[in-house]
XYZ file of C-alpha atoms in Angstrom:
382
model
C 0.000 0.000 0.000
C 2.612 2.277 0.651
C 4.358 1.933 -2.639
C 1.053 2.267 -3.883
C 0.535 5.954 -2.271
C 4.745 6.655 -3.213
C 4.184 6.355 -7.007
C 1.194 7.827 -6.679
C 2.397 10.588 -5.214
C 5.230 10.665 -7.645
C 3.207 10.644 -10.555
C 0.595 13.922 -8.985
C 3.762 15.763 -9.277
C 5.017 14.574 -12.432
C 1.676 16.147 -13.930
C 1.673 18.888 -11.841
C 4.721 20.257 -13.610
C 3.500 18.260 -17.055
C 5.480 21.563 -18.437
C 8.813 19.860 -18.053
C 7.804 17.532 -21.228
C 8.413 20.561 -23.203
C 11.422 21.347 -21.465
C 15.117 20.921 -23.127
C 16.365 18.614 -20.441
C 13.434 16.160 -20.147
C 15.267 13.017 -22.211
C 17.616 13.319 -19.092
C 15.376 13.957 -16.534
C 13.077 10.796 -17.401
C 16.285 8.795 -18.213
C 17.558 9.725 -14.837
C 14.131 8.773 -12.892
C 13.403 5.567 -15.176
C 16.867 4.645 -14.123
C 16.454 4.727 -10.463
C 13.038 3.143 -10.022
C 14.778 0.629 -11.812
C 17.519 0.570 -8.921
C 14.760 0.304 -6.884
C 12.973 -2.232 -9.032
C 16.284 -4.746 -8.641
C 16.698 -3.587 -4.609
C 13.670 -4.636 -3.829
C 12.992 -7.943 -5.687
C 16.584 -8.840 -6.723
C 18.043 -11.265 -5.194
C 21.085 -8.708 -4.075
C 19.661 -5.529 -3.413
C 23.335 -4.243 -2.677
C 24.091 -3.581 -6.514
C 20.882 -1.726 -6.673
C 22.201 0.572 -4.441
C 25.933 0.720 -5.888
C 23.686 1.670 -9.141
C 21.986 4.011 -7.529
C 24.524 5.381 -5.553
C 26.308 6.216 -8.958
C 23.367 7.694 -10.712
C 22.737 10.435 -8.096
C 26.126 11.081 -7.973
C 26.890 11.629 -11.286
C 23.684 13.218 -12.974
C 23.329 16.282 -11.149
C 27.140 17.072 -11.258
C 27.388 15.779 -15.383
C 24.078 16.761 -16.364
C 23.030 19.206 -13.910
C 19.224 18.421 -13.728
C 17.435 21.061 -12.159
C 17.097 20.561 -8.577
C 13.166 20.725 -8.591
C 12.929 17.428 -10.831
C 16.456 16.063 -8.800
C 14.974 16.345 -5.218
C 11.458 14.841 -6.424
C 13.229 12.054 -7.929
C 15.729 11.242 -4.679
C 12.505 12.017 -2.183
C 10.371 9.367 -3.892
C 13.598 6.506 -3.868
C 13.972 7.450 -0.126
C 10.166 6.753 0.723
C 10.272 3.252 -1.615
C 14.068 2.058 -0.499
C 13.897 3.420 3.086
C 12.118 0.970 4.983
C 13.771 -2.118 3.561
C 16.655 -0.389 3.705
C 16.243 0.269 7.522
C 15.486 -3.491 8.074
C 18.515 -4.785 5.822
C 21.434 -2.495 7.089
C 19.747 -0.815 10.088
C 18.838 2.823 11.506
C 22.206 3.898 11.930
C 23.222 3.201 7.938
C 20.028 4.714 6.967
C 20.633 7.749 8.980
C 24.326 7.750 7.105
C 22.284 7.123 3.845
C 19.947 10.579 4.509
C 22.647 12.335 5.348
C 24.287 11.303 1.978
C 20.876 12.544 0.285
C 21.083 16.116 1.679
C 24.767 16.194 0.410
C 24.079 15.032 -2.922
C 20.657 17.304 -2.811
C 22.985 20.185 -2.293
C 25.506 19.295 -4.847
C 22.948 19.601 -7.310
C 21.452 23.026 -6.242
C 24.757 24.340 -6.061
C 25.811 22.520 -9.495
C 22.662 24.253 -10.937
C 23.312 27.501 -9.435
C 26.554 28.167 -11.254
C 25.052 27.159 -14.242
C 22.256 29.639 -13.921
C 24.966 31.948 -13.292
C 26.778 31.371 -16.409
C 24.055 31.400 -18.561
C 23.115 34.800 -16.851
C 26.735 36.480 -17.472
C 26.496 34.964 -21.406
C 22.961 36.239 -21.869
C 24.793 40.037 -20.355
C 27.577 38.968 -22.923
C 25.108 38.329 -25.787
C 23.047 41.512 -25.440
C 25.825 44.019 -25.458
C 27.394 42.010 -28.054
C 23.751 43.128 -30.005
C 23.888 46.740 -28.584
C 27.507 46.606 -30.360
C 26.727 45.600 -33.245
C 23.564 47.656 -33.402
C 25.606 51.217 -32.662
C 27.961 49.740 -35.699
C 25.520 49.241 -38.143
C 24.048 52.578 -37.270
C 27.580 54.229 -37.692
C 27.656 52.946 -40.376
C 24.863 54.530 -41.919
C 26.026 57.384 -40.576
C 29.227 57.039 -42.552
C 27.690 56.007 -46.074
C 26.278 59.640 -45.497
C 28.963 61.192 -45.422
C 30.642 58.944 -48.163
C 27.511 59.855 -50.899
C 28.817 61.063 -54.128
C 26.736 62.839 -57.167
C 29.180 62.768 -59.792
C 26.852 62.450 -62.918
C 27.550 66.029 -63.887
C 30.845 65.658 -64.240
C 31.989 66.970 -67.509
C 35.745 66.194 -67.888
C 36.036 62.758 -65.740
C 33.952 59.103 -65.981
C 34.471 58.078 -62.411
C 33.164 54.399 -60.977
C 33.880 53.653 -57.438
C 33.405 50.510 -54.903
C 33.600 50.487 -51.496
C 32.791 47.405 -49.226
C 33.742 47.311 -45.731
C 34.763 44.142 -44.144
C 32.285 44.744 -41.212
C 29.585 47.187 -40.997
C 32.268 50.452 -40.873
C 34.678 50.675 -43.195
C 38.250 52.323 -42.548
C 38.720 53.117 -46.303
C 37.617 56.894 -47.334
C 37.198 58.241 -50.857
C 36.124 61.857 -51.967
C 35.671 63.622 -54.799
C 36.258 67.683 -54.999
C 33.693 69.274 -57.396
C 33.275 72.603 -58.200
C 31.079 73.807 -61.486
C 30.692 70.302 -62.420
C 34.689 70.215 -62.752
C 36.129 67.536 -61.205
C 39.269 69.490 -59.489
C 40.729 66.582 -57.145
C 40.690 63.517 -55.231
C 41.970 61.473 -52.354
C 42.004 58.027 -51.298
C 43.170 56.695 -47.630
C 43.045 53.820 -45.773
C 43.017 53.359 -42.039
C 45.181 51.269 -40.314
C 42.910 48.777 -38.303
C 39.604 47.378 -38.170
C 36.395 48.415 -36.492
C 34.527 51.283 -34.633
C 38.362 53.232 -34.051
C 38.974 53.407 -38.056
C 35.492 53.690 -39.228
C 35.224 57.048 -36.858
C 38.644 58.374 -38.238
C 37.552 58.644 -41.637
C 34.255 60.554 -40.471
C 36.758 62.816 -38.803
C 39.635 63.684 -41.540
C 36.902 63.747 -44.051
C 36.048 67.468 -43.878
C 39.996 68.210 -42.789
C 40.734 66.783 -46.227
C 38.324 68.849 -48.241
C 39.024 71.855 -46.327
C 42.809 71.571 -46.701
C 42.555 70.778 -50.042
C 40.377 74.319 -51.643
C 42.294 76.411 -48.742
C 45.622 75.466 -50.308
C 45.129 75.214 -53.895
C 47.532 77.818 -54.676
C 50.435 76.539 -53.055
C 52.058 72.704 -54.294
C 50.127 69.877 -53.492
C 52.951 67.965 -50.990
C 51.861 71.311 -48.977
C 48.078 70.481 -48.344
C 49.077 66.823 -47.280
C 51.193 67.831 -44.837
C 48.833 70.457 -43.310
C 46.517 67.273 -43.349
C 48.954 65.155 -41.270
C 49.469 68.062 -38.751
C 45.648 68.437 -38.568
C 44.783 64.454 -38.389
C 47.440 64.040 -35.608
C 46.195 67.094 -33.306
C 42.856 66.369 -34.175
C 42.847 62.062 -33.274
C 44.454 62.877 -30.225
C 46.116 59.229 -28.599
C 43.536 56.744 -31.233
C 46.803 54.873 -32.600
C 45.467 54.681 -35.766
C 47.317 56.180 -38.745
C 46.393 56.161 -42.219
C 48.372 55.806 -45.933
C 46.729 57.655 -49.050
C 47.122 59.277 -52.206
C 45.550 63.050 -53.195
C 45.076 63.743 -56.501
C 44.610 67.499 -58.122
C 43.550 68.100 -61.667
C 44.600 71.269 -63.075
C 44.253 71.853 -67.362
C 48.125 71.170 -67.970
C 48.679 67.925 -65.747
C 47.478 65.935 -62.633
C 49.585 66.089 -59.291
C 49.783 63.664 -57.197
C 51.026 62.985 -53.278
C 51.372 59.409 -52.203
C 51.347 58.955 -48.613
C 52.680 55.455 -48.053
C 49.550 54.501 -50.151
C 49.859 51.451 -53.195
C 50.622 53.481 -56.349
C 48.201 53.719 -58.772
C 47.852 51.490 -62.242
C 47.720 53.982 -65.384
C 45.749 52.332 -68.765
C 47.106 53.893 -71.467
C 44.095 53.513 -74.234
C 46.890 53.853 -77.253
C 49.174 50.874 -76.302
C 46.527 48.589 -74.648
C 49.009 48.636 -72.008
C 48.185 48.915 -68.150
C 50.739 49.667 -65.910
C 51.522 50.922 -62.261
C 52.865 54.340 -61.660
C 56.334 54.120 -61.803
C 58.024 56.483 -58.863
C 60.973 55.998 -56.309
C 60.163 54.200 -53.341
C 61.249 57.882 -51.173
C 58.255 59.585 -53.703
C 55.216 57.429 -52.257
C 57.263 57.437 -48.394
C 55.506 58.050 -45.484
C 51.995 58.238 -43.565
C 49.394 60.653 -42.124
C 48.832 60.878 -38.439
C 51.483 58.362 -37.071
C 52.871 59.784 -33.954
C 55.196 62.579 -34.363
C 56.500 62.440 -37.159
C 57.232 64.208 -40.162
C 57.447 62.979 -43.797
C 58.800 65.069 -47.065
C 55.825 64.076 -49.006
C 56.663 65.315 -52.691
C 54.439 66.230 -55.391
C 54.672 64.060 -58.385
C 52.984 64.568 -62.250
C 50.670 62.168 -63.779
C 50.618 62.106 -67.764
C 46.730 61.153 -68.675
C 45.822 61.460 -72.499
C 42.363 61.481 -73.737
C 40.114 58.089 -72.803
C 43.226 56.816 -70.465
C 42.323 55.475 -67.278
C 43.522 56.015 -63.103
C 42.659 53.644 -61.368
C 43.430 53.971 -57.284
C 42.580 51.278 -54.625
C 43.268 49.844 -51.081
C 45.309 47.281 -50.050
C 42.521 45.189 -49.337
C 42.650 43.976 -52.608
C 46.208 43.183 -53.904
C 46.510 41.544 -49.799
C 42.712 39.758 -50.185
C 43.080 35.820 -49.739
C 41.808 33.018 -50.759
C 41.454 29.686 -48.792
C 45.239 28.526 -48.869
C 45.723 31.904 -47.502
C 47.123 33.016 -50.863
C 47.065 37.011 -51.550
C 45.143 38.103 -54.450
C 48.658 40.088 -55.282
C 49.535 43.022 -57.662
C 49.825 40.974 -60.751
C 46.488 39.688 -60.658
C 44.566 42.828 -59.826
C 47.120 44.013 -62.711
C 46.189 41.629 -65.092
C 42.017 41.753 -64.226
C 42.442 45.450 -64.549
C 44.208 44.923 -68.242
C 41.427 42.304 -69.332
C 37.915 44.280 -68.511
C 39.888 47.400 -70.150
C 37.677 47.283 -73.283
C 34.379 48.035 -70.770
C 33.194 51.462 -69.632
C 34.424 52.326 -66.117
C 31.197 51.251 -64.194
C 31.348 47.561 -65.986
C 35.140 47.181 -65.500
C 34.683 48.349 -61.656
C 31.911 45.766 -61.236
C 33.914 42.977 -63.516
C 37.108 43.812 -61.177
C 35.102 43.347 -58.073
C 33.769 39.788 -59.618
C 37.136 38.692 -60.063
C 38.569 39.252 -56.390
C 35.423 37.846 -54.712
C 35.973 35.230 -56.923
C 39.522 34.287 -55.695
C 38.656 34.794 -52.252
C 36.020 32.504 -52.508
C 34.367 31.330 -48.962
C 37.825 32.538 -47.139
C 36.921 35.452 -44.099
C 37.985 38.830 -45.373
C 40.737 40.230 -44.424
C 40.613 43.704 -45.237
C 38.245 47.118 -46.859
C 38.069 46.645 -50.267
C 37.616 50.080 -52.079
C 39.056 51.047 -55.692
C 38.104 54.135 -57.628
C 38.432 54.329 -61.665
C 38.406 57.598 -63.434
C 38.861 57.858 -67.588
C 40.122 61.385 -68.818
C 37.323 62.865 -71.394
């Protein structure tokens, strides 16, 4: 009668919290109480109830420590076992065992709770993890708005320049910057720079040289060229304060005679020259294309350099995101290959060429994880 009244009991409270069938853990939890009313199954009609209680013995100490059953569903199950095994268990080894035996329950009962508790815990400080890890990449993705704002370009009125550009960050912010100075639908200049590092740190430094490079570059157009890009390092290093982050780039100034050009520690240009076929990069000396804006304290002799553009040839300027992009033996993309794309979709107007470059490195990366920014600007003299 008593076992009787025991599973019944049991079972009341199995229903009572019916909700634990749609619970995560319930294989375990029924595999863990199926196994011990089988312990007590074999301890009380086996014909040596001792290694029904070695068995069960190892099952209470084990689950709640290996599979940390919740403590509600743990206690109910070792409660019930003590009401079935406890009075045979009293007349086989005595009151003073059983008394050891309770006192062994408690500890295990505890062992659990406490197991359970620093689980609890941990999935608390994850869930924290998890939700500013979404408030991070929330403020990113609105920064980045933010920056394809400022990074919006209406060049269709151009009248002596076709210009195609691509930009495409590696995360949501992108530490490349591109602009374009227009005045009277004349295309008078451009830059290109590229922030050293990844992330929220290099995404914000472009938003902040961005107006020191346009402002530099009309304030100064009387004087040489190597003259606004220093004023620009001077500026970008007072102005960053101690963000580490420096950047490498090239400015570009179009004038009726020629185009000048300062290279900043940037990757020099290719030139396609549409009466040879042939594309090329900008040959210079390795001190002409020296040095970098906003890296500590230091001072650079940037030098101005002349670029010699006919009618319908092509400048085409880029990051290093895509001669370093690699594939999935952790090959680079390299100069010869961007060289060679560049030279092959040279028959195509400056928008199709842009894209069909673009199709080509994604294509050699492949399913590797970027690496880099990937931005590259073409322009085709008129």
């Amino acid at each position: 009668m008593a076992v009787v009244e025991a599973i019944s009991f049991f079972l009341v409270l199995i229903f009572r919290k019916i909700k634990v069938l749609r619970h995560s853990n319930f294989p375990i939890i029924f595999s863990f109480a199926t196994l011990e009313f089988l312990g007590y199954l074999i301890f009380a009609y086996g014909e040596n109830p001792f290694n029904s209680l070695i068995i069960f013995v190892c099952l209470a100490t084990i689950d709640p420590l290996i599979f940390a059953i919740e403590p509600l569903y743990y206690i109910i199950v070792m409660v019930v076992m003590a009401l079935l095994m406890g009075p045979k268990f009293v007349e086989l080894y005595g009151v003073n065992s059983a008394s050891n035996a309770f006192v062994y329950l408690i500890i295990m009962i505890s062992l659990a709770m406490s197991r359970w508790f620093y689980i609890l815990r941990n999935n608390v400080h994850e869930h924290k993890i998890k939700e500013r890890e979404r408030q991070i990449q929330q403020e990113l993705e609105m920064a980045a708005v933010v920056q394809k704002s400022f990074y919006q370009h209406d060049l269709a009125g151009v009248k002596n320049w076709e210009i195609a550009y691509f930009n495409d960050p590696m995360i949501s912010l992108s530490g490349d910057l591109f602009d374009f100075f227009v005045r009277q639908n004349t295309l008078s200049g451009l830059c290109i720079f590229d922030v050293s590092g990844h992330g929220l740190a290099s995404g914000l430094v472009t938003m902040m040289v961005k107006n020191t490079m346009e402002e530099e570059f009309y304030e100064n157009e009387d004087v040489e060229l190597d003259f606004t890009m220093q004023r620009i390092n001077e500026r970008v290093r007072a102005e960053k304060g101690n963000i580490e982050n420096y950047l490498t780039g090239i400015i570009l100034r179009f004038t009726d005679e020629n185009i000048e050009m300062v290279n900043a520690g940037h990757p020099n240009p290719i030139i396609y020259h549409v009466a040879s076929g042939l594309c090329e990069y900008f040959n210079c000396d390795i001190k002409d294309r020296q040095g970098a804006i906003g890296l500590g304290d230091l001072d650079f002799d940037f030098r101005t350099l002349e670029v010699g553009l006919e009618e319908n040839d092509r400048i085409i300027l880029y990051t290093d995101g895509i001669t370093e992009a690699k594939d999935i033996l952790n090959n680079d993309y390299g100069k010869e290959r961007f060289l060679e794309s560049v030279q092959r979709h040279s028959n195509l107007n400056v928008q199709d060429q842009t894209a069909a470059i673009v199709d080509d490195i994604n294509q050699f990366i492949g399913t590797a994880p970027r690496t880099d920014d990937i931005s590259i600007v073409i322009l085709q003299k008129k």
